Amino acid sequence: QTVVTQEPSLTVSPGGTVTLTCASSTGAVTSGYYPNWFQQKPGQAPRALIYDTNNKHSWTPARFSGSLLGGKAALTLSGVQPEDEADYYCLLYYADARVFGGGTKLTVL
Amino acid sequence: EVQLVESGGGLVQPGGSLRLSCAASGFTFSGYNMNWVRQSPGKGLEWVSFISDSSTTIYYADSVKGRFTISRDNAKNSLYLQMNSLRDEDTAVYYCGAAFDIWGQGTMVTVSS
């Protein structure tokens, strides 16, 4: 069974920078896993932020960026805003399945 | 306005069946691969099923394989999820997603006796 692992929780100060990562139990994450990132706030549906490793949607704020880092997919928030406090999920594509990470609860404090 | 609206959720007994629907509007539904994703109360997101734009390719998570069936009707701009042999652990909000870009607000499914 494939497992995708994220940091359970992270804390960042307003205006700071934070990087969330996404690892696969099958080995290094590459662009072939088409990493996606989503933001979810309480009581809301998920919102897509990043697709195919580093591509932003038209609605994605410029402070969000995606990359590959040390064999993992990564989401970096630069100049964090209070409204960025949320749960963040990565998604990886496998041959015949898609798998979400367990999510990272980001606290802005 | 680009929109996905799920319906069909509700309370069902273990072993029962339910059919979820997802109505699309504001975009070219037939050009999108579609997914069902669920979220149990207080838990993370779980991918459930995928169907390609022309229904030629279908995938399921192991947790629902053999019990759930995904389908779509491009003429009606609609996606479906037939859920049979429901279990307590299927209790969740079910979201439909267009290529993971566009998401509905979800429909709640509760499996309980």
PDB file of C-alpha atoms in Angstrom, chain B residues 20-87:
ATOM      1  CA  LEU B  20     -24.198  10.222  -5.740  1.00  0.00           C
ATOM      2  CA  SER B  21     -24.495  12.708  -8.589  1.00  0.00           C
ATOM      3  CA  CYS B  22     -22.339  15.665  -9.562  1.00  0.00           C
ATOM      4  CA  ALA B  23     -23.744  18.304 -11.919  1.00  0.00           C
ATOM      5  CA  ALA B  24     -21.278  20.437 -13.841  1.00  0.00           C
ATOM      6  CA  SER B  25     -21.840  23.872 -15.335  1.00  0.00           C
ATOM      7  CA  GLY B  26     -19.818  26.775 -16.683  1.00  0.00           C
ATOM      8  CA  PHE B  27     -17.101  24.699 -18.332  1.00  0.00           C
ATOM      9  CA  THR B  28     -16.683  21.981 -20.962  1.00  0.00           C
ATOM     10  CA  PHE B  29     -17.404  18.925 -18.813  1.00  0.00           C
ATOM     11  CA  SER B  30     -16.634  16.466 -21.617  1.00  0.00           C
ATOM     12  CA  GLY B  31     -13.071  17.752 -21.797  1.00  0.00           C
ATOM     13  CA  TYR B  32     -12.202  16.943 -18.202  1.00  0.00           C
ATOM     14  CA  ASN B  33     -11.148  13.812 -16.399  1.00  0.00           C
ATOM     15  CA  MET B  34     -13.185  13.552 -13.204  1.00  0.00           C
ATOM     16  CA  ASN B  35     -12.549  12.283  -9.698  1.00  0.00           C
ATOM     17  CA  TRP B  36     -14.408  11.486  -6.504  1.00  0.00           C
ATOM     18  CA  VAL B  37     -12.607  12.338  -3.268  1.00  0.00           C
ATOM     19  CA  ARG B  38     -13.917  11.831   0.258  1.00  0.00           C
ATOM     20  CA  GLN B  39     -13.138  13.154   3.703  1.00  0.00           C
ATOM     21  CA  SER B  40     -14.207  11.382   6.873  1.00  0.00           C
ATOM     22  CA  PRO B  41     -15.105  13.631   9.802  1.00  0.00           C
ATOM     23  CA  GLY B  42     -11.969  15.223  11.209  1.00  0.00           C
ATOM     24  CA  LYS B  43      -9.719  13.325   8.812  1.00  0.00           C
ATOM     25  CA  GLY B  44      -7.747  14.038   5.665  1.00  0.00           C
ATOM     26  CA  LEU B  45      -8.640  13.765   2.016  1.00  0.00           C
ATOM     27  CA  GLU B  46      -8.895  10.329   0.417  1.00  0.00           C
ATOM     28  CA  TRP B  47      -9.018   9.812  -3.332  1.00  0.00           C
ATOM     29  CA  VAL B  48     -11.833   7.397  -4.256  1.00  0.00           C
ATOM     30  CA  SER B  49     -12.130   7.051  -8.023  1.00  0.00           C
ATOM     31  CA  PHE B  50     -11.110   8.465 -11.426  1.00  0.00           C
ATOM     32  CA  ILE B  51     -12.825   8.423 -14.804  1.00  0.00           C
ATOM     33  CA  SER B  52     -11.307   9.784 -17.993  1.00  0.00           C
ATOM     34  CA  ASP B  53     -13.086  12.302 -20.202  1.00  0.00           C
ATOM     35  CA  SER B  54     -14.437   9.621 -22.550  1.00  0.00           C
ATOM     36  CA  SER B  55     -14.963   6.984 -19.820  1.00  0.00           C
ATOM     37  CA  THR B  56     -12.324   4.740 -21.365  1.00  0.00           C
ATOM     38  CA  THR B  57     -10.142   4.674 -18.261  1.00  0.00           C
ATOM     39  CA  ILE B  58     -11.419   4.085 -14.729  1.00  0.00           C
ATOM     40  CA  TYR B  59      -9.517   3.623 -11.478  1.00  0.00           C
ATOM     41  CA  TYR B  60     -10.599   2.925  -7.916  1.00  0.00           C
ATOM     42  CA  ALA B  61      -8.952   3.101  -4.533  1.00  0.00           C
ATOM     43  CA  ASP B  62      -8.444  -0.340  -3.005  1.00  0.00           C
ATOM     44  CA  SER B  63     -10.799   0.612  -0.170  1.00  0.00           C
ATOM     45  CA  VAL B  64     -13.792   0.831  -2.539  1.00  0.00           C
ATOM     46  CA  LYS B  65     -12.848  -1.524  -5.360  1.00  0.00           C
ATOM     47  CA  GLY B  66     -15.641  -3.983  -6.118  1.00  0.00           C
ATOM     48  CA  ARG B  67     -18.218  -1.950  -4.190  1.00  0.00           C
ATOM     49  CA  PHE B  68     -18.278   1.469  -5.902  1.00  0.00           C
ATOM     50  CA  THR B  69     -18.843   2.237  -9.585  1.00  0.00           C
ATOM     51  CA  ILE B  70     -18.012   5.561 -11.218  1.00  0.00           C
ATOM     52  CA  SER B  71     -19.724   6.678 -14.409  1.00  0.00           C
ATOM     53  CA  ARG B  72     -20.490   9.844 -16.352  1.00  0.00           C
ATOM     54  CA  ASP B  73     -22.934  11.175 -18.913  1.00  0.00           C
ATOM     55  CA  ASN B  74     -21.289  13.895 -20.981  1.00  0.00           C
ATOM     56  CA  ALA B  75     -24.602  14.749 -22.663  1.00  0.00           C
ATOM     57  CA  LYS B  76     -26.019  15.596 -19.242  1.00  0.00           C
ATOM     58  CA  ASN B  77     -22.797  17.147 -17.857  1.00  0.00           C
ATOM     59  CA  SER B  78     -23.017  14.741 -14.964  1.00  0.00           C
ATOM     60  CA  LEU B  79     -20.791  12.430 -12.948  1.00  0.00           C
ATOM     61  CA  TYR B  80     -22.054   9.588 -10.779  1.00  0.00           C
ATOM     62  CA  LEU B  81     -20.854   7.289  -8.015  1.00  0.00           C
ATOM     63  CA  GLN B  82     -22.862   4.154  -7.304  1.00  0.00           C
ATOM     64  CA  MET B  83     -21.972   2.956  -3.816  1.00  0.00           C
ATOM     65  CA  ASN B  84     -22.982  -0.568  -2.763  1.00  0.00           C
ATOM     66  CA  SER B  85     -22.267  -2.696   0.313  1.00  0.00           C
ATOM     67  CA  LEU B  86     -21.666   0.456   2.335  1.00  0.00           C
ATOM     68  CA  ARG B  87     -19.664   0.236   5.544  1.00  0.00           C
TER      69      ARG B  87
END
